[in-house]
Coordinates of C-alpha atoms and ligand atoms in Angstrom, one line a residue:
M26 CA 150.2 -37.9 -89.3
E27 CA 150.8 -35.7 -92.3
K28 CA 153.2 -37.0 -94.9
Y29 CA 156.2 -35.3 -96.6
N30 CA 158.0 -35.4 -99.9
C31 CA 155.8 -38.0 -101.7
K32 CA 153.0 -38.3 -104.2
E33 CA 149.8 -40.4 -103.9
Q34 CA 146.9 -41.1 -106.3
Q35 CA 143.7 -42.7 -105.3
M36 CA 140.1 -43.3 -106.6
L37 CA 137.9 -42.1 -103.8
E38 CA 134.7 -44.1 -103.9
F39 CA 131.3 -43.6 -102.3
T40 CA 127.9 -45.1 -103.0
Y41 CA 124.6 -43.4 -104.0
K42 CA 122.4 -45.4 -101.6
N43 CA 119.1 -44.9 -103.5
S44 CA 120.5 -46.9 -106.5
G45 CA 123.7 -48.5 -105.3
D46 CA 125.6 -46.7 -108.1
P47 CA 129.2 -45.7 -107.2
I48 CA 130.4 -42.1 -107.0
R49 CA 134.1 -41.8 -107.9
F50 CA 136.6 -39.0 -107.7
P51 CA 140.2 -39.5 -109.0
V52 CA 142.3 -37.5 -106.4
G53 CA 146.1 -37.0 -106.5
T54 CA 148.0 -35.5 -103.6
V55 CA 151.5 -34.1 -103.7
Y56 CA 153.0 -33.7 -100.3
G57 CA 155.8 -31.2 -100.3
A58 CA 159.2 -31.7 -98.7
Q59 CA 158.5 -28.6 -96.6
D60 CA 155.6 -27.0 -94.8
G61 CA 153.5 -24.5 -96.7
P62 CA 149.9 -23.7 -97.9
T63 CA 147.4 -26.2 -99.2
L64 CA 146.0 -25.6 -102.7
V65 CA 143.1 -27.7 -104.0
V66 CA 142.6 -27.9 -107.8
V67 CA 139.4 -29.4 -109.3
G68 CA 139.1 -30.3 -112.9
G69 CA 136.1 -31.6 -114.8
M70 CA 133.3 -30.0 -112.8
H71 CA 131.8 -30.2 -116.3
G72 CA 133.1 -33.6 -117.5
S73 CA 133.6 -32.7 -121.2
E74 CA 135.7 -29.6 -120.6
F75 CA 138.9 -31.4 -121.4
C76 CA 141.5 -28.5 -121.3
G77 CA 140.9 -28.0 -117.5
I78 CA 141.0 -31.7 -116.9
Q79 CA 144.3 -32.1 -118.8
A80 CA 145.9 -29.1 -116.9
A81 CA 144.9 -30.8 -113.6
I82 CA 146.6 -34.0 -114.8
D83 CA 149.7 -32.2 -116.0
V84 CA 150.1 -30.2 -112.8
F85 CA 149.8 -33.4 -110.7
Q86 CA 152.3 -35.2 -113.0
K87 CA 154.9 -32.4 -113.1
T88 CA 154.9 -31.2 -109.5
D89 CA 158.0 -32.5 -107.8
P90 CA 157.3 -33.1 -104.1
A91 CA 161.0 -32.4 -103.3
K92 CA 160.6 -28.9 -104.6
L93 CA 157.1 -28.2 -103.2
R94 CA 156.3 -26.3 -100.0
G95 CA 152.9 -27.3 -98.7
K96 CA 150.3 -29.6 -100.2
L97 CA 148.7 -29.8 -103.7
V98 CA 145.5 -31.8 -103.9
V99 CA 144.3 -32.4 -107.5
T100 CA 140.9 -33.9 -108.5
T101 CA 141.4 -34.5 -112.2
I102 CA 137.7 -35.2 -113.1
Y103 CA 134.9 -34.2 -110.7
N104 CA 132.0 -35.1 -113.0
M105 CA 133.1 -38.6 -114.0
P106 CA 129.6 -39.7 -115.3
A107 CA 129.6 -36.8 -117.7
F108 CA 133.1 -37.5 -118.8
Q109 CA 132.4 -41.1 -119.5
N110 CA 129.2 -40.2 -121.5
H111 CA 130.7 -37.2 -123.4
L112 CA 127.9 -35.1 -121.9
G113 CA 127.9 -31.3 -121.6
F114 CA 127.1 -29.3 -118.5
L115 CA 125.1 -31.9 -116.6
V116 CA 125.4 -35.0 -114.4
P117 CA 123.6 -37.6 -116.4
Q118 CA 122.0 -39.4 -113.5
D119 CA 119.8 -36.5 -112.5
G120 CA 120.2 -33.9 -115.3
K121 CA 121.5 -31.3 -112.8
N122 CA 124.3 -28.9 -113.4
P123 CA 126.9 -29.6 -110.7
M124 CA 127.3 -25.8 -110.4
R125 CA 123.9 -25.8 -108.7
T126 CA 124.5 -28.7 -106.3
F127 CA 127.0 -27.5 -103.7
P128 CA 127.5 -28.1 -100.8
G129 CA 125.1 -31.0 -101.6
F130 CA 123.1 -33.1 -99.2
L131 CA 123.0 -36.7 -98.4
E132 CA 119.3 -37.2 -99.0
G133 CA 119.5 -35.5 -102.4
T134 CA 119.7 -36.6 -106.1
Y135 CA 122.8 -38.4 -107.4
G136 CA 124.5 -35.1 -108.3
E137 CA 123.7 -33.5 -104.9
V138 CA 125.0 -36.6 -103.1
M139 CA 128.2 -36.3 -105.3
A140 CA 128.7 -32.8 -104.1
Y141 CA 128.0 -33.8 -100.5
Y142 CA 130.7 -36.4 -100.5
F143 CA 133.2 -34.2 -102.3
W144 CA 132.5 -31.3 -99.9
N145 CA 133.0 -33.6 -96.9
S146 CA 136.1 -35.4 -98.1
V147 CA 138.3 -33.5 -100.5
L148 CA 137.2 -30.1 -99.2
K149 CA 136.8 -31.0 -95.6
D150 CA 140.0 -29.6 -94.2
D151 CA 140.0 -26.0 -95.0
P152 CA 142.4 -25.5 -97.9
D153 CA 144.2 -22.1 -98.3
F154 CA 143.0 -21.7 -101.8
V155 CA 140.8 -23.5 -104.4
I156 CA 140.9 -23.3 -108.2
E157 CA 137.9 -24.7 -110.1
L158 CA 138.9 -25.4 -113.7
H159 CA 136.5 -25.1 -116.6
G160 CA 137.2 -25.4 -120.3
G161 CA 134.2 -24.3 -122.4
D162 CA 131.6 -27.0 -122.8
I163 CA 130.8 -29.0 -126.0
P164 CA 128.6 -26.4 -127.9
E165 CA 130.6 -23.3 -127.0
R166 CA 133.8 -21.4 -127.7
L167 CA 135.1 -18.9 -125.2
E168 CA 137.7 -16.2 -124.5
P169 CA 139.7 -17.5 -121.5
F170 CA 138.4 -15.7 -118.4
I171 CA 138.3 -15.9 -114.7
S172 CA 135.2 -15.4 -112.6
V173 CA 136.5 -13.2 -109.8
T174 CA 134.0 -13.1 -107.0
V175 CA 133.6 -9.8 -105.1
T176 CA 132.3 -10.2 -101.6
G177 CA 132.8 -6.8 -100.0
D178 CA 135.2 -8.3 -97.4
K179 CA 138.5 -6.6 -98.3
A180 CA 140.8 -9.3 -97.0
M181 CA 138.9 -12.0 -99.0
D182 CA 138.6 -9.9 -102.1
D183 CA 142.3 -9.0 -102.1
K184 CA 143.3 -12.7 -101.9
I185 CA 141.0 -13.7 -104.8
E186 CA 142.1 -10.7 -106.9
E187 CA 145.8 -11.5 -106.2
M188 CA 145.4 -15.1 -107.4
A189 CA 143.3 -14.1 -110.4
Q190 CA 145.9 -11.5 -111.4
A191 CA 148.6 -14.2 -111.2
Y192 CA 146.8 -16.6 -113.6
N193 CA 147.8 -14.8 -116.8
I194 CA 144.3 -14.7 -118.3
S195 CA 143.2 -11.4 -119.8
C196 CA 139.5 -11.3 -118.9
L197 CA 138.9 -10.9 -115.2
V198 CA 135.1 -10.9 -114.8
H199 CA 134.3 -9.4 -111.4
T200 CA 131.1 -10.9 -110.1
P201 CA 129.1 -10.0 -106.9
I202 CA 128.8 -12.9 -104.5
A203 CA 125.0 -12.4 -104.4
T204 CA 124.9 -13.4 -108.1
R205 CA 126.7 -16.7 -107.2
N206 CA 125.2 -17.6 -103.9
A207 CA 121.5 -16.6 -104.2
A208 CA 120.3 -20.3 -103.9
P209 CA 120.9 -22.7 -101.1
L210 CA 122.7 -25.0 -103.6
G211 CA 125.3 -23.4 -105.9
S212 CA 128.7 -23.6 -107.4
M213 CA 131.6 -25.2 -105.5
F214 CA 133.8 -22.1 -105.6
G215 CA 130.9 -19.8 -104.6
K216 CA 130.0 -21.9 -101.6
L217 CA 133.7 -22.2 -100.6
I218 CA 134.0 -18.4 -100.6
A219 CA 130.9 -18.2 -98.4
R220 CA 132.7 -20.6 -96.1
G221 CA 135.7 -18.2 -95.9
I222 CA 138.0 -20.0 -98.4
P223 CA 139.4 -18.0 -101.3
A224 CA 138.4 -19.7 -104.6
M225 CA 137.9 -18.9 -108.2
L226 CA 136.6 -20.3 -111.5
T227 CA 138.9 -20.3 -114.4
E228 CA 137.9 -21.0 -118.0
A229 CA 140.0 -21.9 -121.1
G230 CA 139.1 -24.3 -124.0
G231 CA 135.9 -25.4 -125.6
E232 CA 133.9 -27.3 -128.2
G233 CA 134.7 -30.7 -126.7
I234 CA 138.3 -30.5 -128.0
L235 CA 141.5 -31.3 -126.0
D236 CA 143.5 -28.3 -127.2
M237 CA 146.9 -28.3 -125.6
D238 CA 147.4 -24.5 -126.0
F239 CA 144.3 -24.0 -123.8
A240 CA 145.4 -26.7 -121.4
K241 CA 148.7 -24.8 -121.1
I242 CA 146.9 -21.6 -120.2
H243 CA 145.5 -23.4 -117.2
Y244 CA 148.8 -25.1 -116.4
D245 CA 150.6 -21.8 -116.4
G246 CA 147.9 -20.2 -114.3
I247 CA 147.9 -22.9 -111.6
T248 CA 151.7 -23.0 -111.4
N249 CA 151.7 -19.1 -111.3
V250 CA 149.4 -19.3 -108.3
M251 CA 151.7 -21.8 -106.7
K252 CA 154.6 -19.5 -107.2
K253 CA 152.6 -16.5 -105.9
M254 CA 151.7 -18.5 -102.8
G255 CA 155.4 -19.5 -102.2
M256 CA 154.7 -23.2 -102.9
I257 CA 157.3 -23.5 -105.7
D258 CA 160.1 -21.3 -107.0
G259 CA 160.2 -19.6 -110.4
E260 CA 159.1 -16.6 -112.3
L261 CA 155.5 -16.0 -113.2
V262 CA 154.4 -16.5 -116.8
D263 CA 153.0 -13.0 -117.5
T264 CA 152.2 -12.3 -121.2
V265 CA 148.7 -10.9 -121.4
E266 CA 147.2 -7.5 -120.5
R267 CA 144.5 -7.8 -117.9
L268 CA 141.0 -6.5 -118.6
D269 CA 138.9 -5.4 -115.7
M270 CA 135.4 -6.5 -116.5
T271 CA 132.1 -6.5 -114.5
Y272 CA 129.7 -9.4 -114.8
H273 CA 126.6 -9.0 -116.9
G274 CA 125.6 -12.5 -117.9
A275 CA 124.1 -14.6 -120.6
I276 CA 121.7 -14.1 -123.5
R277 CA 119.4 -17.2 -123.3
N278 CA 117.4 -18.7 -126.0
E279 CA 113.6 -18.2 -125.8
T280 CA 112.6 -19.8 -129.2
Q281 CA 112.6 -23.3 -130.7
G282 CA 114.9 -23.3 -133.7
M283 CA 118.5 -23.1 -134.9
W284 CA 121.1 -20.6 -133.7
Y285 CA 123.3 -18.5 -136.0
P286 CA 125.7 -16.2 -134.2
F287 CA 127.0 -13.0 -136.0
V288 CA 129.7 -12.1 -133.5
K289 CA 133.2 -13.3 -132.5
L290 CA 135.0 -13.6 -129.2
R291 CA 136.3 -10.3 -127.8
Q292 CA 134.1 -8.4 -130.1
M293 CA 132.7 -5.2 -128.6
V294 CA 129.0 -4.8 -129.2
K295 CA 126.5 -2.0 -128.5
K296 CA 123.2 -2.2 -126.7
D297 CA 120.4 -3.3 -129.1
E298 CA 122.9 -4.4 -131.8
I299 CA 121.9 -7.6 -133.6
V300 CA 124.3 -10.3 -132.5
G301 CA 122.7 -13.4 -134.1
E302 CA 119.4 -14.9 -135.1
I303 CA 117.2 -17.9 -134.6
R304 CA 115.9 -19.6 -137.8
D305 CA 113.3 -22.3 -138.2
Y306 CA 114.2 -25.8 -139.3
F307 CA 113.7 -24.7 -143.0
G308 CA 116.1 -21.7 -142.8
N309 CA 113.6 -18.9 -142.3
K310 CA 114.5 -16.2 -139.7
I311 CA 112.2 -16.3 -136.7
K312 CA 113.9 -13.9 -134.4
D313 CA 116.8 -11.4 -134.2
I314 CA 118.9 -11.7 -131.1
T315 CA 120.1 -8.3 -129.8
S316 CA 122.6 -7.3 -127.1
P317 CA 121.1 -6.1 -123.9
I318 CA 124.2 -4.0 -123.1
D319 CA 127.4 -2.3 -124.4
G320 CA 129.9 -5.0 -123.7
M321 CA 132.4 -7.6 -124.8
I322 CA 131.5 -11.1 -126.1
T323 CA 133.3 -13.7 -124.0
V324 CA 131.3 -16.9 -124.8
V325 CA 129.7 -17.9 -128.2
R326 CA 127.6 -20.9 -128.6
T327 CA 129.1 -22.2 -131.9
S328 CA 126.7 -25.0 -132.4
P329 CA 123.3 -24.4 -134.2
S330 CA 121.8 -26.9 -131.8
V331 CA 120.0 -25.1 -129.0
G332 CA 117.1 -25.6 -126.7
V333 CA 115.1 -23.3 -124.4
P334 CA 116.5 -21.6 -122.2
Q335 CA 120.1 -22.5 -123.2
V336 CA 122.9 -19.9 -123.4
L337 CA 123.5 -18.3 -126.8
L338 CA 126.1 -15.8 -125.8
E339 CA 127.8 -14.4 -122.7
L340 CA 128.9 -10.8 -122.5
H341 CA 130.2 -8.5 -119.8
H342 CA 130.9 -4.8 -119.2
V343 CA 134.5 -3.6 -119.8
N344 CA 135.6 -1.0 -117.2
Ligands
ZN11 ZN1 132.2 -25.5 -117.2

């Protein structure tokens, strides 16, 4: 029987049978005093993106069940092994990015089995909406943005757009679903949309720092969405002008060496403009990096440490 007007926290635990290692997800649930929609919030898909993790914790702590309509399910840290090892992007056990593991499968690698158990427990009962929180990983700085998936199904697209508009983040990067869901295993939010559940990825934070201003961007965004869905009362925080952007993608490194960016976040660049360079380990330039499009810089790798084919910059078209 469904519960009302209470809060629960639990450590969901499964076992990766090939090694016997545990798979753990910290999941908090706030059951509202009245009926309403279900919102699932997932922090720490990348375990060192702390601003999203902190926002998930804060929204769980501060949501009063007596004032909630519906149910809020918060996973504070999805990728616990990365969190515990201060590792960027990947699940340490198999070196896979969890954004390429959903919906997972039981006979897969550790990260794929993680996704399988998460998909079949926390995400099993169709939630009304899902927010996947990111926070810029250890080597990067980014302009807060939302990946707004465009499916071509008007009802779905309207729901995603409404939630994205409510989040109070400026850069709304509209991304075709084909870009997200080309492979059988993909991102959690992309595969949820394919399942018919409105979902979005939101980003604020970076460089392995817990910056409370960025955590607050996520906190305001999540609670704005809850207000928009009628789960809680209150006025939406609405302070930034929205920018309608179309996904282009990343410039990836092709050369062994060190990375020196010449551009800043939100900088507008022209096609073929030099945006940075790769130098050898003695300081000599090996390669100019140029922009493939006219667009706006949204992610800068701020660390000189770079491998092949890691991301140097991300940029998108501004409409
Ligand atoms: Zn991330």
